[in-house]
Amino acid sequence: MKTLTTADVFAALRIVKSANLRDQLNPVMRKAAEGKTTVEDIGIEAILAIIEGIAEAKAEKAFYDFLASPFEMTAA
């Protein structure tokens, strides 16, 4: 396993974009900032939003592309 490089950061950002995580996590972070919910609820909502986002076909491919580099494998 190799260490992460700058290229890996951009691959991770492609996951965020293709999974639309910014839009999904924005309401969760807004609730957290306003103190309208508990830390546990914020964590649960955030984790579920990430899982839901990565389940999209475009995001799944981006996720495999990201993991391929540090594991020194192909995405296939």
PDB file of C-alpha atoms in Angstrom:
ATOM      1  CA  MET A   1       0.000   0.000   0.000  1.00  0.00           C
ATOM      2  CA  LYS A   2       1.392   3.367  -0.977  1.00  0.00           C
ATOM      3  CA  THR A   3       0.993   6.706   0.743  1.00  0.00           C
ATOM      4  CA  LEU A   4      -1.601   9.161  -0.484  1.00  0.00           C
ATOM      5  CA  THR A   5      -0.507  11.838  -2.942  1.00  0.00           C
ATOM      6  CA  THR A   6      -1.951  15.093  -4.195  1.00  0.00           C
ATOM      7  CA  ALA A   7      -3.612  13.225  -7.062  1.00  0.00           C
ATOM      8  CA  ASP A   8      -5.478  11.147  -4.480  1.00  0.00           C
ATOM      9  CA  VAL A   9      -6.931  14.316  -2.953  1.00  0.00           C
ATOM     10  CA  PHE A  10      -8.425  15.248  -6.313  1.00  0.00           C
ATOM     11  CA  ALA A  11      -9.790  11.723  -6.688  1.00  0.00           C
ATOM     12  CA  ALA A  12     -11.479  12.107  -3.292  1.00  0.00           C
ATOM     13  CA  LEU A  13     -12.933  15.436  -4.379  1.00  0.00           C
ATOM     14  CA  ARG A  14     -14.380  13.740  -7.460  1.00  0.00           C
ATOM     15  CA  ILE A  15     -16.229  11.397  -5.088  1.00  0.00           C
ATOM     16  CA  VAL A  16     -17.666  14.372  -3.221  1.00  0.00           C
ATOM     17  CA  LYS A  17     -18.785  15.949  -6.492  1.00  0.00           C
ATOM     18  CA  SER A  18     -20.218  12.834  -8.154  1.00  0.00           C
ATOM     19  CA  ALA A  19     -22.005  11.754  -4.962  1.00  0.00           C
ATOM     20  CA  ASN A  20     -23.405  15.267  -4.497  1.00  0.00           C
ATOM     21  CA  LEU A  21     -22.223  15.114  -0.876  1.00  0.00           C
ATOM     22  CA  ARG A  22     -21.977  18.864  -0.462  1.00  0.00           C
ATOM     23  CA  ASP A  23     -25.703  19.283  -1.015  1.00  0.00           C
ATOM     24  CA  GLN A  24     -26.565  16.270   1.118  1.00  0.00           C
ATOM     25  CA  LEU A  25     -24.382  17.244   4.072  1.00  0.00           C
ATOM     26  CA  ASN A  26     -25.193  20.959   4.028  1.00  0.00           C
ATOM     27  CA  PRO A  27     -28.499  20.617   5.966  1.00  0.00           C
ATOM     28  CA  VAL A  28     -26.815  18.341   8.507  1.00  0.00           C
ATOM     29  CA  MET A  29     -24.027  20.854   9.110  1.00  0.00           C
ATOM     30  CA  ARG A  30     -26.562  23.680   9.326  1.00  0.00           C
ATOM     31  CA  LYS A  31     -28.436  21.801  12.089  1.00  0.00           C
ATOM     32  CA  ALA A  32     -25.155  21.231  13.897  1.00  0.00           C
ATOM     33  CA  ALA A  33     -24.227  24.917  13.732  1.00  0.00           C
ATOM     34  CA  GLU A  34     -27.632  25.933  15.075  1.00  0.00           C
ATOM     35  CA  GLY A  35     -27.415  23.397  17.908  1.00  0.00           C
ATOM     36  CA  LYS A  36     -30.754  21.859  16.932  1.00  0.00           C
ATOM     37  CA  THR A  37     -29.636  18.253  17.297  1.00  0.00           C
ATOM     38  CA  THR A  38     -27.256  16.008  19.233  1.00  0.00           C
ATOM     39  CA  VAL A  39     -23.767  15.052  18.131  1.00  0.00           C
ATOM     40  CA  GLU A  40     -24.885  11.447  17.757  1.00  0.00           C
ATOM     41  CA  ASP A  41     -27.747  12.399  15.439  1.00  0.00           C
ATOM     42  CA  ILE A  42     -25.438  14.562  13.353  1.00  0.00           C
ATOM     43  CA  GLY A  43     -22.998  11.669  12.985  1.00  0.00           C
ATOM     44  CA  ILE A  44     -25.711   9.216  12.030  1.00  0.00           C
ATOM     45  CA  GLU A  45     -27.253  11.597   9.478  1.00  0.00           C
ATOM     46  CA  ALA A  46     -23.844  12.384   7.994  1.00  0.00           C
ATOM     47  CA  ILE A  47     -22.813   8.730   7.672  1.00  0.00           C
ATOM     48  CA  LEU A  48     -26.127   7.781   6.070  1.00  0.00           C
ATOM     49  CA  ALA A  49     -25.900  10.714   3.640  1.00  0.00           C
ATOM     50  CA  ILE A  50     -22.394   9.630   2.612  1.00  0.00           C
ATOM     51  CA  ILE A  51     -23.457   6.007   2.115  1.00  0.00           C
ATOM     52  CA  GLU A  52     -26.503   7.095   0.148  1.00  0.00           C
ATOM     53  CA  GLY A  53     -24.408   9.385  -2.036  1.00  0.00           C
ATOM     54  CA  ILE A  54     -21.742   6.810  -2.799  1.00  0.00           C
ATOM     55  CA  ALA A  55     -24.425   4.334  -3.832  1.00  0.00           C
ATOM     56  CA  GLU A  56     -24.964   6.378  -7.014  1.00  0.00           C
ATOM     57  CA  ALA A  57     -23.394   4.781 -10.102  1.00  0.00           C
ATOM     58  CA  LYS A  58     -21.124   7.756 -10.917  1.00  0.00           C
ATOM     59  CA  ALA A  59     -19.932   7.978  -7.332  1.00  0.00           C
ATOM     60  CA  GLU A  60     -19.279   4.245  -7.124  1.00  0.00           C
ATOM     61  CA  LYS A  61     -16.890   4.461 -10.069  1.00  0.00           C
ATOM     62  CA  ALA A  62     -15.146   7.480  -8.531  1.00  0.00           C
ATOM     63  CA  PHE A  63     -14.838   5.580  -5.228  1.00  0.00           C
ATOM     64  CA  TYR A  64     -13.164   2.598  -6.930  1.00  0.00           C
ATOM     65  CA  ASP A  65     -10.860   4.935  -8.862  1.00  0.00           C
ATOM     66  CA  PHE A  66      -9.862   6.568  -5.570  1.00  0.00           C
ATOM     67  CA  LEU A  67      -9.149   3.259  -3.809  1.00  0.00           C
ATOM     68  CA  ALA A  68      -7.169   1.885  -6.748  1.00  0.00           C
ATOM     69  CA  SER A  69      -4.251   4.275  -6.267  1.00  0.00           C
ATOM     70  CA  PRO A  70      -3.345   3.666  -2.605  1.00  0.00           C
ATOM     71  CA  PHE A  71      -3.887  -0.078  -2.978  1.00  0.00           C
ATOM     72  CA  GLU A  72      -1.779  -0.062  -6.165  1.00  0.00           C
ATOM     73  CA  MET A  73      -4.451  -1.844  -8.186  1.00  0.00           C
ATOM     74  CA  THR A  74      -6.723  -1.047 -11.076  1.00  0.00           C
ATOM     75  CA  ALA A  75     -10.268   0.125 -10.384  1.00  0.00           C
ATOM     76  CA  ALA A  76     -11.536  -3.096 -11.958  1.00  0.00           C
TER      77      ALA A  76
END
